[in-house]
Coordinates of C-alpha atoms (C1' of nucleotides) in Angstrom, one line a residue:
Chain A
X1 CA 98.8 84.8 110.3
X2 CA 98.5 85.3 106.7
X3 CA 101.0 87.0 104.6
X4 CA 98.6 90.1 104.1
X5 CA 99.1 90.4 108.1
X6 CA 102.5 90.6 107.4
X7 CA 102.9 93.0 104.7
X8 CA 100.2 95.5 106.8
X9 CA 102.3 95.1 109.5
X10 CA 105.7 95.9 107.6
X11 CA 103.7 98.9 106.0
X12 CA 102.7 100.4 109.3
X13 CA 106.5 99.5 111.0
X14 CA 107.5 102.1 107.9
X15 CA 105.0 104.0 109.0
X16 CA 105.3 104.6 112.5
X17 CA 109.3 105.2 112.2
X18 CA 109.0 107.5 109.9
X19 CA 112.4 106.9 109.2
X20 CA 114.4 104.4 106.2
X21 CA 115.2 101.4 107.3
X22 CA 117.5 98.8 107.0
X23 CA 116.1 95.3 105.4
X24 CA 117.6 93.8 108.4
X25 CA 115.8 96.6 110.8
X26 CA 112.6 95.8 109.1
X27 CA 113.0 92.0 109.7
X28 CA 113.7 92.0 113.5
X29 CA 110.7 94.7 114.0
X30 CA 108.2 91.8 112.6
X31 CA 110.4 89.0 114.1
X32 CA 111.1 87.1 111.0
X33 CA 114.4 86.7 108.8
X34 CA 115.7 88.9 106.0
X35 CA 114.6 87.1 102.8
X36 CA 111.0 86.9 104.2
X37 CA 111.3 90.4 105.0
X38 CA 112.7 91.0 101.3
X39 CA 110.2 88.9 99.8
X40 CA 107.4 90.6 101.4
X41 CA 108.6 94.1 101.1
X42 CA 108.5 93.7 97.0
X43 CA 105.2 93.8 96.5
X44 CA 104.9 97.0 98.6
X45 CA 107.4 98.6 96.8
X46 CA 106.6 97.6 93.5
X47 CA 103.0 99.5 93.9
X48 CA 104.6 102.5 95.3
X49 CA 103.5 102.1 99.4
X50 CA 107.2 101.5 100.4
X51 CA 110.7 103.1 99.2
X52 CA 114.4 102.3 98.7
X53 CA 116.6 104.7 98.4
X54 CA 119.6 105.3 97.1
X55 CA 121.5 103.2 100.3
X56 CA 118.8 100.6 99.5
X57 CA 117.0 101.3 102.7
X58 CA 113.1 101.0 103.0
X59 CA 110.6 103.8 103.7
X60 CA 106.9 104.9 103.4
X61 CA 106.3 105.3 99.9
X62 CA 104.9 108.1 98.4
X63 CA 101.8 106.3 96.8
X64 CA 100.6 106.2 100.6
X65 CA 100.1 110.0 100.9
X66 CA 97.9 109.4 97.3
X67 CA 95.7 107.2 99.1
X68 CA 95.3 109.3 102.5
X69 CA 94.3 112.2 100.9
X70 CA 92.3 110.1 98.5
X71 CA 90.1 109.3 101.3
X72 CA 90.4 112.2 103.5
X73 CA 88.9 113.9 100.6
X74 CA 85.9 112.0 100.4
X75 CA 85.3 113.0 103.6
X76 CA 82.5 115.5 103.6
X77 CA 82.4 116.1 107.0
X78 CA 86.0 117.1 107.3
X79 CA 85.7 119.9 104.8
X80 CA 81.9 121.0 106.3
X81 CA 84.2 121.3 109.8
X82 CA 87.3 122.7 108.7
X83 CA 86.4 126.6 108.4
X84 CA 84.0 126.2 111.3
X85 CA 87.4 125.0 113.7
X86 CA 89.6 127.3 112.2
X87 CA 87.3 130.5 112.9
X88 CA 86.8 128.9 116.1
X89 CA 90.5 128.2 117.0
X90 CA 91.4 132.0 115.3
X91 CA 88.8 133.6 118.1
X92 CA 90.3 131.8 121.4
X93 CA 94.1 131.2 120.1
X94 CA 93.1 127.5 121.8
X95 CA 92.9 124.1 119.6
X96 CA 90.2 123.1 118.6
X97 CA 89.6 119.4 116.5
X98 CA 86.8 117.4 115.1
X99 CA 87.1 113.2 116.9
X100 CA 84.3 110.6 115.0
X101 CA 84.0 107.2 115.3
X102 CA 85.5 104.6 112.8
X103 CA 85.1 101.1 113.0
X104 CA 84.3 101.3 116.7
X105 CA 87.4 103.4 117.6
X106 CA 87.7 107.5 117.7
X107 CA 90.0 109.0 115.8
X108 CA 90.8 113.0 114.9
X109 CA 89.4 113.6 111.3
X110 CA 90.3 117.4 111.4
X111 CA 91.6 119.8 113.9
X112 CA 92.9 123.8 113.8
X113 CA 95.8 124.3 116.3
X114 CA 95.6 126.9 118.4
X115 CA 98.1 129.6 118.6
X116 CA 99.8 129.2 122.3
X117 CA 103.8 127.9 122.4
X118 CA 102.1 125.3 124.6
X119 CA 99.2 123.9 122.4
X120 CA 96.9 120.6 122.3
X121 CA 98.5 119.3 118.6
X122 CA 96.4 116.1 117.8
X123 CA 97.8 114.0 115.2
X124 CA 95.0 113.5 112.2
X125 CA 94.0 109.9 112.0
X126 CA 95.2 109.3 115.8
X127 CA 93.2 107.8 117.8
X128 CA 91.6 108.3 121.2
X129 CA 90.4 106.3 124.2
X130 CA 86.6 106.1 124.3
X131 CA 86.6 105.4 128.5
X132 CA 88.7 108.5 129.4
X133 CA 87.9 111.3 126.9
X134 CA 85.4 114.5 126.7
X135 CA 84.6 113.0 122.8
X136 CA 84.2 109.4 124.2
X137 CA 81.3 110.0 126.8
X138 CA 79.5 111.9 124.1
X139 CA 79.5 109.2 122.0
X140 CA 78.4 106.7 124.8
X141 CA 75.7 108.9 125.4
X142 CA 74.2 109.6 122.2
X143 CA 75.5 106.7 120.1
X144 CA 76.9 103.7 122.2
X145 CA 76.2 101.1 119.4
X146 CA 79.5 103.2 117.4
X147 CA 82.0 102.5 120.0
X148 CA 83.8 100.0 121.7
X149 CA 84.8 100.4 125.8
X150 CA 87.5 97.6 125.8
X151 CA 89.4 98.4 128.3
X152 CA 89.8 100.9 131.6
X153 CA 93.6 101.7 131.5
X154 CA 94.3 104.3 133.8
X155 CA 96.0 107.0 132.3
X156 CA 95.9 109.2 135.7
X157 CA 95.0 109.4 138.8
X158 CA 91.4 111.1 137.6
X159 CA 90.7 108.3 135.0
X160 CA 87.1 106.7 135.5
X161 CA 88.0 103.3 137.4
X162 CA 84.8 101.6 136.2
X163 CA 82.0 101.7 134.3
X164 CA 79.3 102.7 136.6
X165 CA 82.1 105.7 137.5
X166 CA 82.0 106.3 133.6
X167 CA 78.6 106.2 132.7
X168 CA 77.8 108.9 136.1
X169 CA 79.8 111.0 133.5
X170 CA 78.2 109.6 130.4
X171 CA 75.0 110.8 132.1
X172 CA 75.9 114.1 133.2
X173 CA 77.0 114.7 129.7
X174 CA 73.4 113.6 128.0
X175 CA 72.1 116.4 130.3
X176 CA 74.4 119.1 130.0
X177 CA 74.7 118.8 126.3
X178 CA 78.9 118.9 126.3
X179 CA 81.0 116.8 128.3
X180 CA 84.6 117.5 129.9
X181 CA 87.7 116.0 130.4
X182 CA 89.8 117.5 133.4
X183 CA 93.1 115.4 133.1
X184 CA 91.6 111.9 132.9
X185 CA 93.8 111.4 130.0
X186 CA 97.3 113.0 130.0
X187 CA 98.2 115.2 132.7
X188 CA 97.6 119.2 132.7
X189 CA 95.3 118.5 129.7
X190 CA 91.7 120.0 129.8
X191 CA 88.9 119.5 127.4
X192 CA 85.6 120.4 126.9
X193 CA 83.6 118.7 123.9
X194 CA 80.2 119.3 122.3
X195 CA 78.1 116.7 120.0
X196 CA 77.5 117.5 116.6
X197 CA 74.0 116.2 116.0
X198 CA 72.0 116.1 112.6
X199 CA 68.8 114.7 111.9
X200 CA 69.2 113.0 115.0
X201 CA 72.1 111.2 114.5
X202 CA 75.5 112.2 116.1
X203 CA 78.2 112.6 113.2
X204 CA 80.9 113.7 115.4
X205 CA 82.5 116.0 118.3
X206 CA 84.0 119.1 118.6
X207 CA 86.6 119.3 121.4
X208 CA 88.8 122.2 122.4
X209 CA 92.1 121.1 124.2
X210 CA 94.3 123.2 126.3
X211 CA 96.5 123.4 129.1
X212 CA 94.3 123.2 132.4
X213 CA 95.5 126.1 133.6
X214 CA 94.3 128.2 130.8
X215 CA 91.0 126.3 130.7
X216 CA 90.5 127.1 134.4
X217 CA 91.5 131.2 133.5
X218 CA 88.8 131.6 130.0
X219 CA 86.2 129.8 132.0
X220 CA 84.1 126.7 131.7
X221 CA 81.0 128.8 130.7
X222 CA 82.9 130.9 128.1
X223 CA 84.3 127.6 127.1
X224 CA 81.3 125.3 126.8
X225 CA 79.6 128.1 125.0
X226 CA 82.0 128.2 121.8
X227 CA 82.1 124.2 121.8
X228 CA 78.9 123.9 121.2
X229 CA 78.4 126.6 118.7
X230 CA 81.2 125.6 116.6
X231 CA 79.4 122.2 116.6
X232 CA 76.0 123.2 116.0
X233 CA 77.9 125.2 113.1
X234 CA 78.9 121.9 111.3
X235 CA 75.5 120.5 112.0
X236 CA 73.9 123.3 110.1
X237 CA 76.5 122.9 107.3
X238 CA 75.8 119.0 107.3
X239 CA 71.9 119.7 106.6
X240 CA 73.0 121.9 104.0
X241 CA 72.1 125.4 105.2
X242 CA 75.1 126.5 105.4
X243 CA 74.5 130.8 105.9
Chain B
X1 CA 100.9 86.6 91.8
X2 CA 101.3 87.1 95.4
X3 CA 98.2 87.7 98.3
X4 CA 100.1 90.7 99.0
X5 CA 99.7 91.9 96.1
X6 CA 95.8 90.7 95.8
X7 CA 95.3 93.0 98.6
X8 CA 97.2 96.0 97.5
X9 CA 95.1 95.4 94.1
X10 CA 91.8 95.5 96.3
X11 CA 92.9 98.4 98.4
X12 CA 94.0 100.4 95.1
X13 CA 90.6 99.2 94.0
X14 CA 88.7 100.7 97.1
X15 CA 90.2 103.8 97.1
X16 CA 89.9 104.6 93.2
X17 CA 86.1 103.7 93.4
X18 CA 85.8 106.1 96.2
X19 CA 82.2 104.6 96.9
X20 CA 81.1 101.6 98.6
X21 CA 81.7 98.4 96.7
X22 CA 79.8 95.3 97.4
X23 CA 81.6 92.1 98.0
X24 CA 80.9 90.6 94.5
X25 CA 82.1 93.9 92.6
X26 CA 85.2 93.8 94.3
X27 CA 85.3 90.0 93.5
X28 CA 85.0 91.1 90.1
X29 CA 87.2 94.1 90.0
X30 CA 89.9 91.5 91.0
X31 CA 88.8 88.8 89.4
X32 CA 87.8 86.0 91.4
X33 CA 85.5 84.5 93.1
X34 CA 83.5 86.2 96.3
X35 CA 85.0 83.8 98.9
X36 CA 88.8 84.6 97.6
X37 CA 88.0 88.9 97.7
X38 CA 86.3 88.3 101.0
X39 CA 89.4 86.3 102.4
X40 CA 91.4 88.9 100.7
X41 CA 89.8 91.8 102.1
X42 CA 89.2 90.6 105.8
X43 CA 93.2 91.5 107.2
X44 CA 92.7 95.0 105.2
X45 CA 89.4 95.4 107.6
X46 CA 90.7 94.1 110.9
X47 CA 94.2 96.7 110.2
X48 CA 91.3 99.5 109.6
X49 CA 92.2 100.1 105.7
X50 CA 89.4 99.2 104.5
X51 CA 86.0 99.1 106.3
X52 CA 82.1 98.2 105.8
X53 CA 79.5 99.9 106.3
X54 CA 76.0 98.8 107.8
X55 CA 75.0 97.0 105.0
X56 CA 78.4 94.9 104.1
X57 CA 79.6 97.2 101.8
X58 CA 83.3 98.0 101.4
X59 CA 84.9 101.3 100.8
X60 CA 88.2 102.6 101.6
X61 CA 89.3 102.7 105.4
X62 CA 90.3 105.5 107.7
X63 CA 93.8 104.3 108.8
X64 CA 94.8 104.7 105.2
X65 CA 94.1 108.7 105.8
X66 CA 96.8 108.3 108.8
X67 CA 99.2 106.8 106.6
X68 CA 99.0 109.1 104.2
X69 CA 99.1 111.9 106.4
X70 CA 101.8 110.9 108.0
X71 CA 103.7 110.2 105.0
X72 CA 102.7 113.7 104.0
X73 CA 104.0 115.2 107.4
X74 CA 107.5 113.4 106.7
X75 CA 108.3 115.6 103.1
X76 CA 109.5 118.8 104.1
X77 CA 109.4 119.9 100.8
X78 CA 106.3 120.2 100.7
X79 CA 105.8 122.0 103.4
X80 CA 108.8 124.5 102.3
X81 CA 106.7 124.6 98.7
X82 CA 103.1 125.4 100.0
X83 CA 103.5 128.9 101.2
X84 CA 105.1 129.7 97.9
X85 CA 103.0 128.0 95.7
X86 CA 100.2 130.0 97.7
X87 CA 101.6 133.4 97.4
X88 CA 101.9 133.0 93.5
X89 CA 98.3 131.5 92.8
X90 CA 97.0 134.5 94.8
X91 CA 99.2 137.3 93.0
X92 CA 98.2 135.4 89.4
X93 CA 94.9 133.8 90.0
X94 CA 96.2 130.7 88.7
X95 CA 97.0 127.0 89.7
X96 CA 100.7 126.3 90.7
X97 CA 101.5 123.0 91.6
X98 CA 105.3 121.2 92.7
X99 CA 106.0 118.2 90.5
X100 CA 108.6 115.7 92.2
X101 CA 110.2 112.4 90.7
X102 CA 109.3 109.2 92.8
X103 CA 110.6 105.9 92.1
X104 CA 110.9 106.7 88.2
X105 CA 107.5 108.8 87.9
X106 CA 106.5 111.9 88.0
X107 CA 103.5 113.0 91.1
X108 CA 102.1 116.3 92.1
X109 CA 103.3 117.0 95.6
X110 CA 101.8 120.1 96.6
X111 CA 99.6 122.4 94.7
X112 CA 98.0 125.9 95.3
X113 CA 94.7 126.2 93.0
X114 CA 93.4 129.6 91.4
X115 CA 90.3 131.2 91.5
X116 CA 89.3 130.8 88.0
X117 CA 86.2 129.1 87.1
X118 CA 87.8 127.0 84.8
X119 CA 91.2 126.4 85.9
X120 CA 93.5 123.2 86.4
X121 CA 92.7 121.2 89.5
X122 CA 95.5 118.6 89.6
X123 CA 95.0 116.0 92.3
X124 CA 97.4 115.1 94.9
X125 CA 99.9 112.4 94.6
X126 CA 98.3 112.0 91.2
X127 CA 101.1 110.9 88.4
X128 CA 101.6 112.7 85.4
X129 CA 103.4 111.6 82.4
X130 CA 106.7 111.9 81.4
X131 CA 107.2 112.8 77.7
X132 CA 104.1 115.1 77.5
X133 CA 104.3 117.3 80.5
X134 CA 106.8 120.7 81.0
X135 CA 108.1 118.9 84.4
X136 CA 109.0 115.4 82.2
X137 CA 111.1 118.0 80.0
X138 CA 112.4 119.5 82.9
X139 CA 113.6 116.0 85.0
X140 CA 115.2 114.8 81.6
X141 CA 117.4 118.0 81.3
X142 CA 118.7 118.1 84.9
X143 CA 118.0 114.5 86.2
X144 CA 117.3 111.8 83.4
X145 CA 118.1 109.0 85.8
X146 CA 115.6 110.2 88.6
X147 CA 112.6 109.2 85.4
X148 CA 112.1 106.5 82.9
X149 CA 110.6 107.5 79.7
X150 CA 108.3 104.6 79.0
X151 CA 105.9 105.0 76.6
X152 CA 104.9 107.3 74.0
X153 CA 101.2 107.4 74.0
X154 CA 99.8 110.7 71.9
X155 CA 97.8 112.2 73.9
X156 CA 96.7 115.0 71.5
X157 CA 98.5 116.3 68.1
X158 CA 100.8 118.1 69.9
X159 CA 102.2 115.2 72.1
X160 CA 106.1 114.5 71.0
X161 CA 106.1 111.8 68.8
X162 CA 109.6 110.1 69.5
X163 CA 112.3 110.2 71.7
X164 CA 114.3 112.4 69.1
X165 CA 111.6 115.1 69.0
X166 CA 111.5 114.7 72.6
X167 CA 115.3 115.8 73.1
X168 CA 114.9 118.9 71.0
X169 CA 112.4 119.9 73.9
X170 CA 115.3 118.9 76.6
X171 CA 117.5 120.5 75.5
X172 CA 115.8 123.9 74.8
X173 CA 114.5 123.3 78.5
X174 CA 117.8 123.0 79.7
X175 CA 118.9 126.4 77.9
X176 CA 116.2 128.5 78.9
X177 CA 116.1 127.1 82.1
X178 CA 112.2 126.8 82.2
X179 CA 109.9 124.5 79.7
X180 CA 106.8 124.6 78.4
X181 CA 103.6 122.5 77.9
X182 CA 101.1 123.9 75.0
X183 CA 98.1 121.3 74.9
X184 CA 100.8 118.4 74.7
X185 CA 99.4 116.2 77.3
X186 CA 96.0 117.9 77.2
X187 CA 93.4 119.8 74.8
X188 CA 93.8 123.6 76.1
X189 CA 95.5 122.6 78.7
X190 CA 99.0 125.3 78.9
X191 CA 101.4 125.1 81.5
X192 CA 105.0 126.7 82.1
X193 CA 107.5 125.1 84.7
X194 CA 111.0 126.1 86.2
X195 CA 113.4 123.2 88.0
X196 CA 114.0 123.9 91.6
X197 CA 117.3 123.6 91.9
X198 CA 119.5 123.4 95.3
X199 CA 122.5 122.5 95.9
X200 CA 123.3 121.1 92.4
X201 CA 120.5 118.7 92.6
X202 CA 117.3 118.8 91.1
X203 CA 114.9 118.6 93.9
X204 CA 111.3 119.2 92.0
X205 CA 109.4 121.4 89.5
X206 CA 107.2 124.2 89.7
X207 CA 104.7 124.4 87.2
X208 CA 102.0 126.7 86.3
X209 CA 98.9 125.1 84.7
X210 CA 96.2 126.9 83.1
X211 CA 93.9 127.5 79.8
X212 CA 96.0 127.9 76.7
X213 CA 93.8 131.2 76.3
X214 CA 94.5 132.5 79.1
X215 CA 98.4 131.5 78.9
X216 CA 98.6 133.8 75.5
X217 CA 96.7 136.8 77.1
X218 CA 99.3 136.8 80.3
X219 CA 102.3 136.7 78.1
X220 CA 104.7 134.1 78.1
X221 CA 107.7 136.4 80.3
X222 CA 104.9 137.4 82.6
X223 CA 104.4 133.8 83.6
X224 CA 107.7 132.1 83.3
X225 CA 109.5 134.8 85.4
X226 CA 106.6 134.2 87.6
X227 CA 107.5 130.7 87.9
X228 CA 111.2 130.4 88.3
X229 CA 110.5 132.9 90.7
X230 CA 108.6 130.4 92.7
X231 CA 110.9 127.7 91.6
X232 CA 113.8 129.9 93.0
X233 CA 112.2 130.7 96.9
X234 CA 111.7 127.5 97.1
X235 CA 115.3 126.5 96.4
X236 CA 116.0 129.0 99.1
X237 CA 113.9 127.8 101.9
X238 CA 115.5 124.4 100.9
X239 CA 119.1 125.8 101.6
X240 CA 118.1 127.0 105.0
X241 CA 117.8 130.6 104.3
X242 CA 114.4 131.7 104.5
X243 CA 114.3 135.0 104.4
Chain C
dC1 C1' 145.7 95.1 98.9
dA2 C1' 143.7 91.5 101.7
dT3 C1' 140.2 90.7 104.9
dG4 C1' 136.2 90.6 107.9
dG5 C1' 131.9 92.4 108.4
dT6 C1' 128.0 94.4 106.6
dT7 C1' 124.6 95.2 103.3
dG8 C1' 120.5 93.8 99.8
dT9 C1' 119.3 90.0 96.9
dT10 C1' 118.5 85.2 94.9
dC11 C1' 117.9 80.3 95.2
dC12 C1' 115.2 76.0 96.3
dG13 C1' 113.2 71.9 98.8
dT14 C1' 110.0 71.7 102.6
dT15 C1' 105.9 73.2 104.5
dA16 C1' 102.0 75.7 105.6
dT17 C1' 98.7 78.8 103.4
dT18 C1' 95.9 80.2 99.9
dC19 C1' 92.4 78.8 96.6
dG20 C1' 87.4 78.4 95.1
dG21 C1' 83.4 75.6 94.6
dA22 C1' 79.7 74.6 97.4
dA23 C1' 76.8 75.2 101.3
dC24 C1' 75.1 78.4 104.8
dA25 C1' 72.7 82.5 106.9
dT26 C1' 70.4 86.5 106.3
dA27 C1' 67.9 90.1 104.0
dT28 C1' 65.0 92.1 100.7
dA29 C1' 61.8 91.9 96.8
dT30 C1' 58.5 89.5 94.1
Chain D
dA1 C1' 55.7 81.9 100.4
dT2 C1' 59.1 82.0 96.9
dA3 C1' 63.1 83.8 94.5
dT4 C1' 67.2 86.2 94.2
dA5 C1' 70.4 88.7 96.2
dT6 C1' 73.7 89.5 99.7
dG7 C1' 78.1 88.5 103.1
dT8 C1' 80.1 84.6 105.3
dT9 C1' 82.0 79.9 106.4
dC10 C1' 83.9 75.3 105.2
dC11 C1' 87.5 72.0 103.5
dG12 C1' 90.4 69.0 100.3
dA13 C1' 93.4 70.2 96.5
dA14 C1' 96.7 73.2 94.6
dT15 C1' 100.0 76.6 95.3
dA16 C1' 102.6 80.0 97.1
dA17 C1' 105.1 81.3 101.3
dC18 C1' 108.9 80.0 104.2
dG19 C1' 113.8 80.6 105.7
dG20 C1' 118.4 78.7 105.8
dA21 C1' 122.2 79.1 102.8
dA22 C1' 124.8 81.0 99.2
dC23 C1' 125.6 85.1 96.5
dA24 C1' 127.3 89.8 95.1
dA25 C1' 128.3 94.3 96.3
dC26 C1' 130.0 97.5 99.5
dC27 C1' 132.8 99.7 103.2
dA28 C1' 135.5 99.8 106.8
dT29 C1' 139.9 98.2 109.0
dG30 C1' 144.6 95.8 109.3

DNA sequence: CATGGTTGTTCCGTTATTCGGAACATATAT
DNA sequence: ATATATGTTCCGAATAACGGAACAACCATG
């Protein structure tokens, strides 16, 4: 494990905790003693990625939040999706968010809350499982080659067991044109999800989350129907005619 | 040098470019050979911080976005200074932007942009200097030990020359409880600022940026009461009472 | 005030890792 | 077919990382 692995790792502990840490905090999280913690914690600091306060605990550093939004900003299709979720999420009150696919993973490049005390509130930059997800059996059955099914962990009782159970889905999704997710993740979560396809190429998916019980009351059809508007939306703003 | 900091140089590297880099311009960039940058660059790939695209090429990586978001979620003043700085750059028209002091420099925090066609656009998390800028004034008259006044580079004619020159500015700053910017750090570049103060401690700076034309034709009380204004809500929503 | 425990930091000989030229595999252009 | 470019892998030499121990500063408690 190279020293890089190390420093990542330290970087991300900060991150994930959210909280300062002790030196001695930092060391037992990567399993190693305080002076190599120390040593490899000065580099980070020095370009700004971790913190010490006052107390001389260790934190994210602000020169993270410089580079996240340095890349989120380069991120066309976030900004083409951004009004079209927001005016989507405005009209139903539900959330509604925008999952691609990064390095073989899905993650949640933009999202618009919804407007309910008990909301869907995906974390940007989170990531999702491709095996038991609306957005994941899109992409399996429009791009396959961008994702990875690793593994079939079974979140709840209506989780796909298997492949073969997953790709009946995958099918029915190819047909239908959106695909749904009736608590095969986390429990009392529904979602409905609709491709955003361009020039023939799938650039993302637009999902709306909510509590199952509300997805049951607006209606699959009613339901289904915005999805895939908003997403041909962001299509039409990805080719540029944006009206 | 350390490989740590190798790979916070390429990372830096990656996200500055914004575009794709091939292997041998990073290599270069850094200053070594290929073999070295691509050693180098593999533990940033595997962690998702940097990434390649179909054709090798390396560009900044979409974990980085969820650090910095999450770093970003984890500064409440920011999210106490964005509806004020929005309310003011509607009722002007004009950029307001929170300055804060982080490990001895000055970064923009939060902004709010007009709706001019020529107006300031300062980027996020972007660092601004000390000794030419209305916040640098500001930091020096209620928190000289939260900055370090490094260098003296003249940016234009107006740019104070020395440390001495530099104190007059404090300490007017520090009397009129604002402080001002007029094409120091920047050619027609004009900007006012007021300290948000709470609790005795200097927590940021509010600063309106904008052309120097513009900047006469409002009137200098028009915008500073307009910015201590700002400064002064957010002080407020600080303390807890947000009215 | 003394003391025991904690903190972050520095030191240094041993050890494991990084280094980079060269060779490789692949793709595109001439 | 040849030439030049790419990203990647290999391996002995050089170097930087390692971590126990010692240090300095702090804060409780006796």
């Amino acid at each position: 494990m190279s020293s890089i692995d190390k420093a990542l790792d330290a970087l991300f502990l900060l991150s994930e905790r959210g909280q300062a840490l002790r030196l001695g905090e930092v060391a037992h999280g990567l399993g190693m003693p305080r002076s190599s913690a120390h040593r490899i914690l000065a580099p980070l600091v020095k370009r700004g990625l971790a913190e010490q306060d006052a107390d001389g605990r260790y934190r994210a550093g602000f020169a993270l939040m410089a580079l996240g939004l340095n890349a989120a900003s380069r991120e066309p299709l976030a900004a083409a999706a951004r009004p079209v979720l927001e005016a989507a999420a405005d009209e139903l009150g539900e959330t509604f968010f925008l999952v691609v696919a990064r390095a073989g993973r899905l993650v949640v490049l933009e999202k618009a809350e919804g407007n309910g005390f008990l909301r869907a509130a995906p974390r940007l930059g989170a990531g999702v499982p491709v095996h038991a997800t609306a957005a994941g059996k899109l992409y399996l059955a429009h791009a396959p080659e961008q994702v990875t099914v690793d593994e079939f962990t079974r979140y709840t009782p209506a989780t796909p067991r298997s492949r073969r159970a997953l790709d009946l889905e995958v099918e029915r999704a190819r047909s239908q044109g959106y695909a749904t997710n009736l608590e095969e993740w986390q429990p009392g979560l529904a979602v409905a999800a609709a491709p955003v396809l361009a020039g023939g190429r799938l650039y993302g998916v637009v999902a709306l989350a909510t509590v199952s019980a509300r997805f049951s009351a607006l209606g699959l059809t009613t339901i289904t129907r915005r999805v895939i508007h908003a997403a041909e939306g962001i299509a039409l703003r990805i080719e540029g005619r944006t009206p």
